[in-house]
Tab-separated table of C-alpha atoms in Angstrom:
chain	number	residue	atom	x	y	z
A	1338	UNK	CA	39.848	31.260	-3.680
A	1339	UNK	CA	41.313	27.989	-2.067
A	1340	UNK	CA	40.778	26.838	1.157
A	1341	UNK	CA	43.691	26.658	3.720
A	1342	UNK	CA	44.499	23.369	5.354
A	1343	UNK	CA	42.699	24.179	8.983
A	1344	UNK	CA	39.750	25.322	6.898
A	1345	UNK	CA	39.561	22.478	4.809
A	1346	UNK	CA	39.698	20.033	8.154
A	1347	UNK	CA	36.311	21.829	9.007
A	1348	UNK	CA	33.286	19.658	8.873
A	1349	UNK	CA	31.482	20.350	5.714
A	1350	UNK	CA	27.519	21.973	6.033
A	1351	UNK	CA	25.240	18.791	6.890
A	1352	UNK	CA	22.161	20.541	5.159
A	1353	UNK	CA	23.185	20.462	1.672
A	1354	UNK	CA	24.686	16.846	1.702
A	1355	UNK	CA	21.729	14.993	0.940
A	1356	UNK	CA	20.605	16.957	-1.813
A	1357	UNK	CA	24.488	16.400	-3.260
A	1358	UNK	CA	24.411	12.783	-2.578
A	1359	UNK	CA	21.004	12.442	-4.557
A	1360	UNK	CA	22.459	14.695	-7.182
A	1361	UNK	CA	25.489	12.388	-7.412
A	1362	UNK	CA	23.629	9.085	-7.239
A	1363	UNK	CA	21.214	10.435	-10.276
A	1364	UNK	CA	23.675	12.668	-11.783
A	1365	UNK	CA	21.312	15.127	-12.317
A	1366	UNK	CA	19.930	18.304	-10.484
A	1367	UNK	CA	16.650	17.610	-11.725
A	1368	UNK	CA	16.087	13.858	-10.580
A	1369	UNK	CA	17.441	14.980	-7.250
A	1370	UNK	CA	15.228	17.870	-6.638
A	1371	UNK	CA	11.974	15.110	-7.614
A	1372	UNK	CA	13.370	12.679	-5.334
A	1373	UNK	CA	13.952	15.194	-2.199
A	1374	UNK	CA	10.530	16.768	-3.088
A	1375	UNK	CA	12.096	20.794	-3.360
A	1376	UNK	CA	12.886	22.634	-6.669
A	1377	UNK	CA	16.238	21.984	-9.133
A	1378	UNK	CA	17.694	25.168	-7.736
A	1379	UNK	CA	17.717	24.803	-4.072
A	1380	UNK	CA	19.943	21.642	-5.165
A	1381	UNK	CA	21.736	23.528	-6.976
A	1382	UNK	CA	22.228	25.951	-4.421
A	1383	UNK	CA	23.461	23.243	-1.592
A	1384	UNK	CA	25.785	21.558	-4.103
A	1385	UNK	CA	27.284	24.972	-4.657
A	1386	UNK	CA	27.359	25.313	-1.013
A	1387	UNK	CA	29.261	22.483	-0.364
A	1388	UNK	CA	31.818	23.206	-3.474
A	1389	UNK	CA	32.218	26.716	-1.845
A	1390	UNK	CA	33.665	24.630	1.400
A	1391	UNK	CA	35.515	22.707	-0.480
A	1392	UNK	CA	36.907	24.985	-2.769
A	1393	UNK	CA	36.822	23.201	-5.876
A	1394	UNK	CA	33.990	21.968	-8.228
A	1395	UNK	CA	31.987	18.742	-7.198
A	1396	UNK	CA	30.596	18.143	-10.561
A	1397	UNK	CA	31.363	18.902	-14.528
A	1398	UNK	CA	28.820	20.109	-16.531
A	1399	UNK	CA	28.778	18.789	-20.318
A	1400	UNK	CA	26.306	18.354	-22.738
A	1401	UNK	CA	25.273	15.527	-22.226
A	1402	UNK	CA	24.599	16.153	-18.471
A	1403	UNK	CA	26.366	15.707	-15.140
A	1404	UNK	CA	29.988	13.961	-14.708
A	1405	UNK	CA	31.343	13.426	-10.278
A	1406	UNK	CA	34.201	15.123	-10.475
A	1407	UNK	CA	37.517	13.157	-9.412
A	1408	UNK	CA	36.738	11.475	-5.767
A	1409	UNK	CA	33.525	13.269	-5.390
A	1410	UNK	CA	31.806	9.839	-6.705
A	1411	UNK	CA	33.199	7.745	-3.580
A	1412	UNK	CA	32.956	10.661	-1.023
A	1413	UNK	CA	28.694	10.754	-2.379
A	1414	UNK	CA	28.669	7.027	-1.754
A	1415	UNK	CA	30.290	7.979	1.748
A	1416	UNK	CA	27.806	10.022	2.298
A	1417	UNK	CA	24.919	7.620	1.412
A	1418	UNK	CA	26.471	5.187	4.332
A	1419	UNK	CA	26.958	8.073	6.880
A	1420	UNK	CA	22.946	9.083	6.192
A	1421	UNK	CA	22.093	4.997	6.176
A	1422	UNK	CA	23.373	4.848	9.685
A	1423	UNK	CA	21.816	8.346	10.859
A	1424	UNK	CA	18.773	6.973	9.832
A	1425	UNK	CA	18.824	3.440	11.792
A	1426	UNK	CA	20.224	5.650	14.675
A	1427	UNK	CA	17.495	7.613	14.729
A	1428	UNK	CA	15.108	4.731	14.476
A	1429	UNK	CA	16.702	2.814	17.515
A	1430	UNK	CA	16.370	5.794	19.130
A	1431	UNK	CA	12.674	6.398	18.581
A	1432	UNK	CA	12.343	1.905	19.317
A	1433	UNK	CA	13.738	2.807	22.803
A	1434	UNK	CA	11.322	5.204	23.820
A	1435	UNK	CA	8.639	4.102	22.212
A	1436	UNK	CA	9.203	0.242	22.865
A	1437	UNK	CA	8.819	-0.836	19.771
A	1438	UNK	CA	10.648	-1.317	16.203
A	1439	UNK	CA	10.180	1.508	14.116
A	1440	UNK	CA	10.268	0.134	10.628
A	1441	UNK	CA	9.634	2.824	7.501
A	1442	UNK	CA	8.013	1.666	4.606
A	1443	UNK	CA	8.334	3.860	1.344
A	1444	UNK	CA	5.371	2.946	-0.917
A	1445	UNK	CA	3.449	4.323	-4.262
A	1446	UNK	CA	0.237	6.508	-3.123
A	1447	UNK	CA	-1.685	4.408	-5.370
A	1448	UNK	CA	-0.436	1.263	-3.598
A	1449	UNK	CA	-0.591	2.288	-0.426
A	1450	UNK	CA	-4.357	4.399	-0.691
A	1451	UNK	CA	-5.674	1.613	-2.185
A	1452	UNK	CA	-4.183	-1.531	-1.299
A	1453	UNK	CA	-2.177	-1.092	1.572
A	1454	UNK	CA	-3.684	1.089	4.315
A	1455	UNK	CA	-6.940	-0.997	4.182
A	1456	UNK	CA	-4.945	-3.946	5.254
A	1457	UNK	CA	-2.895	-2.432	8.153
A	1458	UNK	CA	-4.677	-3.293	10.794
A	1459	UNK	CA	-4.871	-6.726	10.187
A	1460	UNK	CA	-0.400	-6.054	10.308
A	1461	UNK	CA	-1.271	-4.162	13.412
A	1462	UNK	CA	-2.906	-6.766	15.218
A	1463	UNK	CA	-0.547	-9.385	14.448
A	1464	UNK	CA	2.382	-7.458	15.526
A	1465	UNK	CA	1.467	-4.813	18.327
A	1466	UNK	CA	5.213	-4.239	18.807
A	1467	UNK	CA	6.335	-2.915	15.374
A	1468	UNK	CA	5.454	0.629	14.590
A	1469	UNK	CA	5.485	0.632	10.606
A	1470	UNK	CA	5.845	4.212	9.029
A	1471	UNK	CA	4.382	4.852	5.504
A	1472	UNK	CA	6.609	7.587	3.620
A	1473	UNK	CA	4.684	8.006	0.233
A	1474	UNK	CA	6.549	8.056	-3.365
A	1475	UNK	CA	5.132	9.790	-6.565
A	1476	UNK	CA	3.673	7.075	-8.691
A	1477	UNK	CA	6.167	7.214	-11.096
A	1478	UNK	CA	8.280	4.192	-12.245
A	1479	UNK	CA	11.172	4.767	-9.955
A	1480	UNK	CA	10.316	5.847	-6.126
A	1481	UNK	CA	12.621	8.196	-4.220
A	1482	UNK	CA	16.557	7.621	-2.829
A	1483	UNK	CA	15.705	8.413	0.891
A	1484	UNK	CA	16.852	6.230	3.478
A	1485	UNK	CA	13.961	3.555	4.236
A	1486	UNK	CA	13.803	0.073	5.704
A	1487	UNK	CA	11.602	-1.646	3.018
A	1488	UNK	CA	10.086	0.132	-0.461
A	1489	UNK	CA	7.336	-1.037	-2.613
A	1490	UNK	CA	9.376	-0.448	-6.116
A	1491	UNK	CA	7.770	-0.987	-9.707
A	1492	UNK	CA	9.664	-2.616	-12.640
A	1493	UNK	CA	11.937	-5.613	-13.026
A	1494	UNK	CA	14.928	-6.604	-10.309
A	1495	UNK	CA	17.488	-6.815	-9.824
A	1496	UNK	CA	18.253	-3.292	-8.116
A	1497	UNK	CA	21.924	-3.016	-7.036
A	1498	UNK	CA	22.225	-3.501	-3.080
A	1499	UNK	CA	18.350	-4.679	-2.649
A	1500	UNK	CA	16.956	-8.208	-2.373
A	1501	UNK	CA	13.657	-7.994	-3.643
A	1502	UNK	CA	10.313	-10.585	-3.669
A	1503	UNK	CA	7.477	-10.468	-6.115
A	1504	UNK	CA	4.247	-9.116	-5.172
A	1505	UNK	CA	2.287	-9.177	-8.405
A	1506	UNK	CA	2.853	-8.644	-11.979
A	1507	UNK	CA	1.320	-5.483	-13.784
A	1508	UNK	CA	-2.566	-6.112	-14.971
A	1509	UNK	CA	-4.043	-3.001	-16.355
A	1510	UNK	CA	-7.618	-2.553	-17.243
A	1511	UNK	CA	-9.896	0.226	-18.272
A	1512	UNK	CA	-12.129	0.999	-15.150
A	1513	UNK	CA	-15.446	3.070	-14.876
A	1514	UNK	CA	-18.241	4.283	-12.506
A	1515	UNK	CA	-21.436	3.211	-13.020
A	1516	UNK	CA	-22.764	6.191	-13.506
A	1517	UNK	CA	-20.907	6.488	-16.971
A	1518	UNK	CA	-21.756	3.166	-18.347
A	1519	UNK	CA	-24.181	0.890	-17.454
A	1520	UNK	CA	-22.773	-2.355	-16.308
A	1521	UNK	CA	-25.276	-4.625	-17.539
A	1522	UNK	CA	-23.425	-3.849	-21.104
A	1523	UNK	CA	-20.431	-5.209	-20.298
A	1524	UNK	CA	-18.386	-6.255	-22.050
A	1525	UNK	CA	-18.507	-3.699	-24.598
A	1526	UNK	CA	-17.035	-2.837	-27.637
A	1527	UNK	CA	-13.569	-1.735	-27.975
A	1528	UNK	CA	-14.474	0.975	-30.269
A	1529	UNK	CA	-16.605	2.547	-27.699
A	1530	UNK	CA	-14.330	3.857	-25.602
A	1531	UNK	CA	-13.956	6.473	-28.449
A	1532	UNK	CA	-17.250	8.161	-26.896
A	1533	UNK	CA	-15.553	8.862	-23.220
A	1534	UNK	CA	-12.592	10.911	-21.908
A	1535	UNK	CA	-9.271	8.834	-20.789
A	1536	UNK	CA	-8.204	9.043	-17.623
A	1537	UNK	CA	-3.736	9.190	-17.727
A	1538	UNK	CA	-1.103	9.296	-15.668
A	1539	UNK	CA	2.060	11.960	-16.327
A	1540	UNK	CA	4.494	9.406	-15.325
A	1541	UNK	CA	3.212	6.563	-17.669
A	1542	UNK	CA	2.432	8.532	-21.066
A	1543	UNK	CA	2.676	5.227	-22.837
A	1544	UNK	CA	-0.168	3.271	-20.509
A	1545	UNK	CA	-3.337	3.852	-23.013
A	1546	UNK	CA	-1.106	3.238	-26.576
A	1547	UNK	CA	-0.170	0.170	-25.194
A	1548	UNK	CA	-3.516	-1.103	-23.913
A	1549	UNK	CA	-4.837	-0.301	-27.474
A	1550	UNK	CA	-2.250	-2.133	-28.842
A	1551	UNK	CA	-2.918	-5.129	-26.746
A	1552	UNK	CA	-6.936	-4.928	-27.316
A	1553	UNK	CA	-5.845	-4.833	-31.381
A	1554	UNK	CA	-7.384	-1.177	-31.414
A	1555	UNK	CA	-6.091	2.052	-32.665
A	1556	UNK	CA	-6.161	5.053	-30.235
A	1557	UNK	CA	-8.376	7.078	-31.064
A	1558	UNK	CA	-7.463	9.959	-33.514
A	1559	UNK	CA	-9.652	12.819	-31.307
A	1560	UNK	CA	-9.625	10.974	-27.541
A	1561	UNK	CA	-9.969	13.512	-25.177
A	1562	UNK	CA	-7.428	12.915	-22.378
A	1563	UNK	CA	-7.247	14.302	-18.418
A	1564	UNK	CA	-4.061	13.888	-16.912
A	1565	UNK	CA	-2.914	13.558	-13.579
A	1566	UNK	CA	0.014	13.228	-11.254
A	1567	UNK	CA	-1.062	10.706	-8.868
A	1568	UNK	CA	-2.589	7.069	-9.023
A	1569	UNK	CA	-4.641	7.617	-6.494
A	1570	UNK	CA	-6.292	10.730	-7.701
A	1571	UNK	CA	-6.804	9.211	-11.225
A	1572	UNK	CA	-8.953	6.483	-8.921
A	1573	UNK	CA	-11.123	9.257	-7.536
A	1574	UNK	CA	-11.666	11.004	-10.786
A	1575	UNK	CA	-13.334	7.519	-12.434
A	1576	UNK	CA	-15.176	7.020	-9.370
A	1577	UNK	CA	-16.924	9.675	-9.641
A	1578	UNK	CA	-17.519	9.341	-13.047
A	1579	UNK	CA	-15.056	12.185	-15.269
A	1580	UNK	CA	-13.411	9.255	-17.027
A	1581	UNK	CA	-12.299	5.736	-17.559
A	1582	UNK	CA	-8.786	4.865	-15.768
A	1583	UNK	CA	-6.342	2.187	-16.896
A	1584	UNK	CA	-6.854	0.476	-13.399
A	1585	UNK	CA	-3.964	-1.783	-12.121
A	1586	UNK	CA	-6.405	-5.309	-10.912
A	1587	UNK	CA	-4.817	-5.642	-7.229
A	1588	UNK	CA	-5.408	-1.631	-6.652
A	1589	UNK	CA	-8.914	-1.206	-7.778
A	1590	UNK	CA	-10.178	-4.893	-6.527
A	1591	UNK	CA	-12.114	-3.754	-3.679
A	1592	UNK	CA	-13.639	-1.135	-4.937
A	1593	UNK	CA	-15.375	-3.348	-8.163
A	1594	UNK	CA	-16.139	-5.545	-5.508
A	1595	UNK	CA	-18.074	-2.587	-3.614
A	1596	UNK	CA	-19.521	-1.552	-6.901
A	1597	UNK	CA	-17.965	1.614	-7.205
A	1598	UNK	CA	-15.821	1.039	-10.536
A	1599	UNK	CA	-16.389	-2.365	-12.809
A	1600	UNK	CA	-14.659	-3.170	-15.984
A	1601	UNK	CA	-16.290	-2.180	-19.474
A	1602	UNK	CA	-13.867	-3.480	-21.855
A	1603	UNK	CA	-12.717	-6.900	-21.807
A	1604	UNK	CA	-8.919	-6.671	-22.986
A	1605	UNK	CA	-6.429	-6.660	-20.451
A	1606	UNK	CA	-2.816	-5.048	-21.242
A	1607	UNK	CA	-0.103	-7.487	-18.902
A	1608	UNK	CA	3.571	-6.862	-18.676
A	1609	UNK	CA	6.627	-8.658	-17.337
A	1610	UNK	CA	7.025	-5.357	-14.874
A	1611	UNK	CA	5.452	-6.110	-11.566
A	1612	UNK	CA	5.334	-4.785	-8.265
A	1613	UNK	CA	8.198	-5.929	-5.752
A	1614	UNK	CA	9.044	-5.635	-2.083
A	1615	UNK	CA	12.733	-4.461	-1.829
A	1616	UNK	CA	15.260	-4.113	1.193
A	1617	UNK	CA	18.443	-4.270	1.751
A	1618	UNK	CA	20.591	-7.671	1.900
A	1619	UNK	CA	22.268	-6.171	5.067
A	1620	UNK	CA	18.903	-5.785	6.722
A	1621	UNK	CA	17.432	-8.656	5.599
A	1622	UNK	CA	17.778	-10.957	9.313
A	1623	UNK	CA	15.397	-7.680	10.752
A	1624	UNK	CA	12.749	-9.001	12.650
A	1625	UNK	CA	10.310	-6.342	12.436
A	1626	UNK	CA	11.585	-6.581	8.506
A	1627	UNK	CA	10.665	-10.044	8.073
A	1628	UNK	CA	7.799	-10.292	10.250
A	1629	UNK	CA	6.137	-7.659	7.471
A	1630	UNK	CA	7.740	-8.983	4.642
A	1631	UNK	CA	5.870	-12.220	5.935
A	1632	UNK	CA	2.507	-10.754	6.878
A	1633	UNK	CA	2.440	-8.543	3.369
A	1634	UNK	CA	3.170	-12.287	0.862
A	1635	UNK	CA	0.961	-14.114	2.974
A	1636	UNK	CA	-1.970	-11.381	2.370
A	1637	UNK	CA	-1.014	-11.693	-1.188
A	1638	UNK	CA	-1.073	-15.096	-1.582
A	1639	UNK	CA	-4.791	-15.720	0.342
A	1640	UNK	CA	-6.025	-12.888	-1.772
A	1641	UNK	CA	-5.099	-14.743	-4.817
């Protein structure tokens, strides 16, 4: 049933437009519900929500996926603004009382676990006045669509509305515990990685075919695989020896240095894909922004 004109002048339900502005931005339920970090139907339920108040459909269905129906495209990028400016709102609010500048930083939990958080207090101690906020992402190849200050993204720029600066380019190499292979063999054969179990990552199926392919190596026919979710958890599971992991170099450096994982196999699979620090242009004069943008290159750079 349609809406009359003093209902349709109500304000629309404020819940379910995040989940329909993610759904629009993705065009899909699915992408959406990974991003926002709840299930494909409660965004389907909010979307339906919100085309209940308005009283027509907000999307098309078709076989080939999801089409914005007519103006609900530029009313979703409305949206997007209207939650941008919640969001800094909400963070000048929470710099008055605290004192500070609250600056949110979404990064990869493989990132952040292992190269990030180690470092912060050397941020903290340069820069007592900005209180940086860690909001993790899934270590997939594309992080969430909330509403951040700064992101840690993997792949290649440009990304539409975000400058972006290169932190380093992507350097995978098989990594161990010492407890599964001696290091004092290094390097060894390619063909003995046949004898352990690989370590992989859901979001990067193609990670081990391509190392092979760079070390000139088949994969082998009968490899037993574990695979897991998160970077950071594939980490633990080599440490303690149930596998070898495709390390990325600038994530597991530390710990080779501690002796807790070294590097077996010689061959090292490099891409053009790297790791960049994003924000957006209209941000980019933030102080609290550029005084980590500038502590986080310069930590790069002196670590090589």
């Amino acid at each position: 049933m349609r809406k009359t004109h003093h209902e349709r002048r109500r304000p629309p339900p404020l819940n379910p437009m995040r989940a329909f502005e993610s759904a629009a931005r993705h065009l899909s339920f699915t992408r959406a519900a990974e991003e926002l970090g709840v299930t494909q139907g409660a965004i389907s339920r909010a979307v339906a929500a919100l085309e209940e108040h308005f009283g027509f459909p907000l999307f098309e269905r078709t076989g080939s996926g999801l089409i914005a129906a007519e103006g609900a495209a530029a009313f979703a990028r409305q949206v997007g603004l209207a939650l941008d400016r919640m969001t800094e709102a909400a963070a000048a609010l929470a710099a008055q009382r605290t004192g500070g500048r609250v600056l949110v930083l979404q990064a990869y939990s493989g990132f952040a676990s292992r190269w990030l958080v180690p470092r912060l207090p050397e941020f903290h101690a340069a820069h007592p006045g900005v209180d940086l906020r860690l909001a993790s992402a899934h270590d997939r190849a594309g992080p969430g669509g909330g509403r951040f200050d700064l992101r840690i993204r993997y792949g290649k720029p440009p990304w539409r509305g975000e400058a972006s600066e290169l932190l380093f380019r992507d350097e995978l190499c098989p990594v161990c515990a010492p407890s599964l292979l001696d290091p004092r063999g290094a390097p060894y054969p390619v063909e003995a990685i046949g004898e352990l179990r690989l370590i992989g990552l859901r979001w990067f199926p193609r990670d081990w075919p391509e190392w092979f392919a760079a070390a000139g190596s088949p994969v082998p026919a009968d490899a037993e695989t574990i695979i897991f979710e998160e970077l950071s958890v594939a980490y633990e599971a080599a440490e303690h020896g149930h596998g070898i992991a495709l390390g990325q170099r600038r994530h597991v450096a530390r710990d080779i240095a501690a002796g807790r994982l070294f590097e077996p196999f010689a061959p090292v699979l490099r891409r053009e894909a790297g790791y960049y620090l994003t924000w957006r242009q209209e941000r980019a004069s933030d102080p609290a922004l550029q005084a980590f943008r500038h502590w986080l290159l310069e930590t790069m750079r002196a670590e090589g």
